[in-house]
């Protein structure tokens, strides 16, 4: 028996992981609403996909446009089963170097954009009684690194928001999965980055080293986009999917080391934590 097809909505579809996801889904016979700031970048996929590929222009920093595109996609395709919130980029450089505009743009794209998208799709998912939201985070959403402070702030933000959201919408038959990829060649250190203006005081710091390597393309990237896309689709279509999904050996290692260190610190501080409770009867 042939498995029923699903309808997917993906943001940030024109390149990198987003495009790999669109390609994987179309190869599986799924229907895709692919959105991007430059949707014509997907025009080469259209002829072989027929009506299974629907595209729209979308800048996720525009909440009104998000709502309109979601409504248009539902009208055109009948429903949305899975939403993959993928649009985003990395701001690379020391925290002090980031301009106000750079900080605000990073937050609007990586944090408030996904929040507005979730708000826009939830009424449709609730009405149909099922669905899944897949939020693309990063290994940086579990362990921060120098030179990516603002980027990490947005990823830690989406991790908290979507973990909370998962508990809020579970009763409606809606699942949430947070994906934490490691480095990929065309993502974090490729076109999907912006670099701060350098301050001389940070010239020999770890943040500056990361910036120079990112600018020169000298950082090794272990992730295979096609394999990551395949894994995301496989997991998202399970009857029960995990809340978090790490992708790449670098992500697995970094997250594991970070969690181990945090747990050790917590145990070391146990006596301090317990000493701050109210004394006696707390009823």
Short mmCIF file of C-alpha atoms in Angstrom, two decimals:
data_model
loop_
_atom_site.label_atom_id
_atom_site.label_comp_id
_atom_site.label_asym_id
_atom_site.label_seq_id
_atom_site.Cartn_x
_atom_site.Cartn_y
_atom_site.Cartn_z
CA UNK A 1 0.00 0.00 0.00
CA UNK A 2 1.35 3.42 -0.96
CA UNK A 3 1.86 5.78 1.97
CA UNK A 4 -0.28 8.94 1.80
CA UNK A 5 1.55 12.03 0.63
CA UNK A 6 1.90 15.13 2.77
CA UNK A 7 1.98 18.83 2.08
CA UNK A 8 5.00 20.70 3.43
CA UNK A 9 5.69 24.41 3.83
CA UNK A 10 9.36 25.40 3.96
CA UNK A 11 10.96 28.80 4.48
CA UNK A 12 14.43 29.72 3.23
CA UNK A 13 14.08 27.31 0.31
CA UNK A 14 16.29 28.92 -2.33
CA UNK A 15 19.65 27.49 -1.20
CA UNK A 16 21.44 25.33 1.33
CA UNK A 17 19.43 23.06 3.59
CA UNK A 18 16.12 24.55 2.46
CA UNK A 19 16.72 23.69 -1.18
CA UNK A 20 18.00 20.24 -0.20
CA UNK A 21 14.75 19.65 1.69
CA UNK A 22 12.63 20.72 -1.27
CA UNK A 23 14.62 18.43 -3.57
CA UNK A 24 14.29 15.47 -1.19
CA UNK A 25 10.56 15.94 -0.70
CA UNK A 26 9.81 16.28 -4.40
CA UNK A 27 11.84 13.12 -5.07
CA UNK A 28 9.59 11.31 -2.59
CA UNK A 29 6.45 12.48 -4.36
CA UNK A 30 5.43 14.97 -1.67
CA UNK A 31 3.77 18.35 -2.26
CA UNK A 32 5.83 21.38 -1.25
CA UNK A 33 5.06 25.04 -0.64
CA UNK A 34 8.56 26.47 -0.99
CA UNK A 35 9.08 30.05 0.13
CA UNK A 36 12.11 32.27 -0.17
CA UNK A 37 13.09 35.88 -0.63
CA UNK A 38 14.11 34.91 -4.18
CA UNK A 39 11.71 32.09 -5.18
CA UNK A 40 12.77 32.03 -8.85
CA UNK A 41 15.94 30.25 -7.64
CA UNK A 42 13.71 27.15 -7.49
CA UNK A 43 12.45 27.49 -11.07
CA UNK A 44 14.63 24.62 -12.29
CA UNK A 45 12.73 22.21 -10.01
CA UNK A 46 9.30 23.15 -11.32
CA UNK A 47 9.09 21.40 -14.72
CA UNK A 48 9.63 17.91 -13.30
CA UNK A 49 7.39 18.48 -10.28
CA UNK A 50 4.17 19.63 -11.90
CA UNK A 51 1.64 20.93 -9.44
CA UNK A 52 3.48 19.43 -6.47
CA UNK A 53 5.70 22.52 -6.18
CA UNK A 54 4.12 25.82 -5.18
CA UNK A 55 6.40 28.80 -4.62
CA UNK A 56 6.02 32.21 -3.05
CA UNK A 57 8.17 35.18 -2.14
CA UNK A 58 8.61 35.49 1.60
CA UNK A 59 10.81 37.59 3.85
CA UNK A 60 10.28 36.17 7.34
CA UNK A 61 10.90 39.58 8.92
CA UNK A 62 7.47 40.66 7.59
CA UNK A 63 4.71 39.23 9.85
CA UNK A 64 1.86 40.34 7.57
CA UNK A 65 3.47 38.68 4.58
CA UNK A 66 3.95 35.48 6.59
CA UNK A 67 0.23 35.31 7.37
CA UNK A 68 -0.71 36.00 3.76
CA UNK A 69 1.64 33.38 2.33
CA UNK A 70 0.41 30.73 4.77
CA UNK A 71 -3.21 31.51 3.86
CA UNK A 72 -2.38 31.44 0.14
CA UNK A 73 -0.58 28.10 0.48
CA UNK A 74 -3.53 26.51 2.27
CA UNK A 75 -5.93 27.86 -0.34
CA UNK A 76 -3.78 26.61 -3.22
CA UNK A 77 -2.83 23.21 -1.80
CA UNK A 78 -5.72 22.41 0.50
CA UNK A 79 -3.75 21.93 3.71
CA UNK A 80 -0.33 22.02 5.35
CA UNK A 81 0.84 18.94 7.21
CA UNK A 82 4.43 19.83 8.10
CA UNK A 83 6.07 23.24 8.45
CA UNK A 84 9.85 23.51 8.28
CA UNK A 85 11.02 26.88 9.56
CA UNK A 86 14.46 27.05 7.98
CA UNK A 87 15.10 30.68 7.00
CA UNK A 88 18.01 32.24 8.83
CA UNK A 89 21.65 33.28 8.71
CA UNK A 90 24.65 33.73 10.99
CA UNK A 91 26.14 37.00 12.20
CA UNK A 92 29.84 36.35 12.79
CA UNK A 93 32.03 38.57 14.96
CA UNK A 94 32.53 39.66 18.56
CA UNK A 95 29.42 40.79 20.43
CA UNK A 96 30.78 44.32 20.95
CA UNK A 97 31.39 44.69 17.22
CA UNK A 98 27.79 44.07 16.17
CA UNK A 99 25.86 47.17 15.13
CA UNK A 100 22.33 47.87 16.33
CA UNK A 101 20.96 47.19 12.84
CA UNK A 102 22.85 43.91 12.61
CA UNK A 103 21.55 42.77 16.00
CA UNK A 104 17.95 43.69 15.22
CA UNK A 105 18.04 42.12 11.75
CA UNK A 106 19.50 38.90 13.16
CA UNK A 107 16.78 38.71 15.82
CA UNK A 108 13.95 39.51 13.37
CA UNK A 109 15.12 36.82 10.97
CA UNK A 110 16.21 34.03 13.29
CA UNK A 111 13.88 34.45 16.28
CA UNK A 112 10.78 36.57 15.76
CA UNK A 113 10.38 35.30 12.18
CA UNK A 114 9.95 31.67 13.32
CA UNK A 115 7.64 32.80 16.14
CA UNK A 116 5.39 34.67 13.71
CA UNK A 117 5.40 31.70 11.34
CA UNK A 118 4.31 29.35 14.13
CA UNK A 119 1.51 31.72 15.08
CA UNK A 120 0.37 31.89 11.46
CA UNK A 121 0.21 28.13 10.86
CA UNK A 122 -1.17 26.98 14.22
CA UNK A 123 -4.84 27.86 13.52
CA UNK A 124 -4.77 25.63 10.42
CA UNK A 125 -2.98 22.77 12.17
CA UNK A 126 -5.37 22.93 15.13
CA UNK A 127 -8.41 22.93 12.84
CA UNK A 128 -7.27 19.77 11.05
CA UNK A 129 -6.22 18.08 14.29
CA UNK A 130 -2.70 17.17 13.26
CA UNK A 131 0.59 18.55 11.98
CA UNK A 132 4.21 19.09 12.84
CA UNK A 133 6.41 22.16 13.12
CA UNK A 134 10.10 21.55 12.47
CA UNK A 135 12.29 24.42 13.62
CA UNK A 136 15.83 24.51 12.27
CA UNK A 137 18.06 25.62 15.12
CA UNK A 138 21.78 24.82 15.34
CA UNK A 139 24.31 23.09 17.53
CA UNK A 140 24.92 26.69 18.64
CA UNK A 141 21.47 26.56 20.22
CA UNK A 142 22.86 24.11 22.77
CA UNK A 143 26.41 25.38 23.24
CA UNK A 144 27.54 28.91 22.49
CA UNK A 145 30.89 29.80 20.95
CA UNK A 146 32.94 33.03 20.76
CA UNK A 147 32.33 35.05 17.63
CA UNK A 148 28.68 34.07 17.35
CA UNK A 149 27.08 35.71 20.40
CA UNK A 150 24.10 37.31 18.66
CA UNK A 151 23.51 34.26 16.47
CA UNK A 152 23.64 32.01 19.54
CA UNK A 153 21.20 34.29 21.35
CA UNK A 154 18.65 33.77 18.58
CA UNK A 155 19.15 30.02 18.51
CA UNK A 156 18.87 29.67 22.28
CA UNK A 157 15.74 31.80 21.97
CA UNK A 158 14.07 29.52 19.42
CA UNK A 159 15.05 26.46 21.46
CA UNK A 160 13.20 27.86 24.47
CA UNK A 161 10.20 29.06 22.49
CA UNK A 162 9.65 25.83 20.59
CA UNK A 163 10.23 23.60 23.62
CA UNK A 164 7.49 25.54 25.40
CA UNK A 165 5.29 25.48 22.29
CA UNK A 166 5.64 21.70 22.04
CA UNK A 167 4.00 21.30 25.45
CA UNK A 168 1.28 23.82 24.59
CA UNK A 169 0.12 22.18 21.33
CA UNK A 170 0.63 18.48 22.04
CA UNK A 171 -3.01 18.12 23.04
CA UNK A 172 -4.10 19.37 19.61
CA UNK A 173 -2.25 16.56 17.84
CA UNK A 174 0.56 18.90 16.78
CA UNK A 175 4.19 17.89 17.21
CA UNK A 176 7.30 20.06 17.38
CA UNK A 177 10.86 19.06 16.52
CA UNK A 178 13.92 21.29 16.96
CA UNK A 179 16.74 20.37 14.55
CA UNK A 180 20.31 21.15 15.61
CA UNK A 181 22.62 20.77 12.59
CA UNK A 182 26.38 21.05 12.68
CA UNK A 183 28.39 22.89 10.05
CA UNK A 184 27.52 22.60 6.37
CA UNK A 185 29.47 24.02 3.45
CA UNK A 186 26.76 26.27 2.01
CA UNK A 187 25.16 27.25 5.30
CA UNK A 188 26.73 28.75 8.40
CA UNK A 189 30.11 29.55 6.83
CA UNK A 190 28.90 30.04 3.27
CA UNK A 191 26.36 32.45 1.85
CA UNK A 192 24.31 32.30 5.04
CA UNK A 193 26.52 34.62 7.05
CA UNK A 194 27.14 38.29 7.76
CA UNK A 195 30.35 39.62 9.30
CA UNK A 196 30.66 42.47 11.80
CA UNK A 197 33.09 45.37 11.38
CA UNK A 198 36.32 44.48 13.18
CA UNK A 199 37.49 46.31 16.30
CA UNK A 200 41.32 46.32 16.76
CA UNK A 201 40.98 45.34 20.42
CA UNK A 202 39.63 41.93 19.36
CA UNK A 203 42.32 41.24 16.74
CA UNK A 204 43.88 38.29 18.59
CA UNK A 205 40.78 36.88 20.26
CA UNK A 206 38.91 33.65 19.42
CA UNK A 207 36.11 35.74 17.90
CA UNK A 208 38.54 37.29 15.42
CA UNK A 209 40.00 33.90 14.53
CA UNK A 210 36.53 32.59 13.71
CA UNK A 211 35.76 35.68 11.65
CA UNK A 212 38.92 35.35 9.56
CA UNK A 213 38.36 31.66 8.95
CA UNK A 214 34.75 32.27 8.00
CA UNK A 215 35.72 35.06 5.60
CA UNK A 216 38.45 32.95 4.00
CA UNK A 217 36.40 29.77 3.86
CA UNK A 218 39.05 27.90 5.85
CA UNK A 219 36.71 26.19 8.30
CA UNK A 220 35.97 22.53 7.79
CA UNK A 221 32.29 21.71 7.37
CA UNK A 222 31.32 18.10 7.99
CA UNK A 223 27.63 18.09 7.22
CA UNK A 224 26.19 16.63 4.00
CA UNK A 225 23.11 18.67 3.06
CA UNK A 226 21.41 15.85 1.18
CA UNK A 227 21.89 13.41 4.07
CA UNK A 228 20.65 15.99 6.56
CA UNK A 229 17.55 16.68 4.48
CA UNK A 230 16.83 12.97 4.25
CA UNK A 231 17.20 12.54 8.01
CA UNK A 232 14.90 15.49 8.75
CA UNK A 233 12.17 14.16 6.47
CA UNK A 234 12.51 10.64 7.89
CA UNK A 235 12.20 11.86 11.48
CA UNK A 236 9.44 14.39 10.77
CA UNK A 237 7.23 11.68 9.27
CA UNK A 238 7.49 9.30 12.21
CA UNK A 239 4.32 8.80 14.26
CA UNK A 240 6.31 10.03 17.26
CA UNK A 241 9.29 12.29 16.60
CA UNK A 242 11.81 13.59 19.15
CA UNK A 243 11.72 17.11 20.50
CA UNK A 244 15.36 17.62 19.48
CA UNK A 245 17.41 16.17 16.64
CA UNK A 246 21.19 16.71 16.35
CA UNK A 247 22.67 16.28 12.86
CA UNK A 248 26.36 15.78 12.14
CA UNK A 249 29.21 14.31 14.14
CA UNK A 250 30.36 17.80 15.11
CA UNK A 251 26.91 18.68 16.45
CA UNK A 252 26.64 15.41 18.36
CA UNK A 253 30.07 15.86 19.93
CA UNK A 254 29.68 19.54 20.79
CA UNK A 255 26.23 19.11 22.31
CA UNK A 256 27.26 16.03 24.28
CA UNK A 257 30.32 17.79 25.72
CA UNK A 258 28.25 20.83 26.58
CA UNK A 259 25.53 18.86 28.36
CA UNK A 260 28.11 16.80 30.25
CA UNK A 261 29.91 19.94 31.44
CA UNK A 262 26.65 21.62 32.47
CA UNK A 263 25.54 18.56 34.43
CA UNK A 264 28.90 18.42 36.23
CA UNK A 265 28.63 22.12 37.11
CA UNK A 266 25.08 21.60 38.37
CA UNK A 267 26.15 18.76 40.65
CA UNK A 268 29.03 20.86 42.00
CA UNK A 269 26.54 23.60 42.89
CA UNK A 270 23.91 21.31 44.40
CA UNK A 271 24.68 22.32 47.98
CA UNK A 272 24.33 26.00 47.09
CA UNK A 273 21.01 25.45 45.31
CA UNK A 274 19.53 23.46 48.20
CA UNK A 275 20.75 25.95 50.78
CA UNK A 276 18.55 28.74 49.37
CA UNK A 277 15.15 27.12 50.09
CA UNK A 278 12.85 28.57 52.71
CA UNK A 279 13.43 27.10 56.17
CA UNK A 280 10.77 25.09 57.95
CA UNK A 281 7.15 24.72 56.78
CA UNK A 282 6.68 26.22 53.29
CA UNK A 283 2.94 25.45 52.98
#
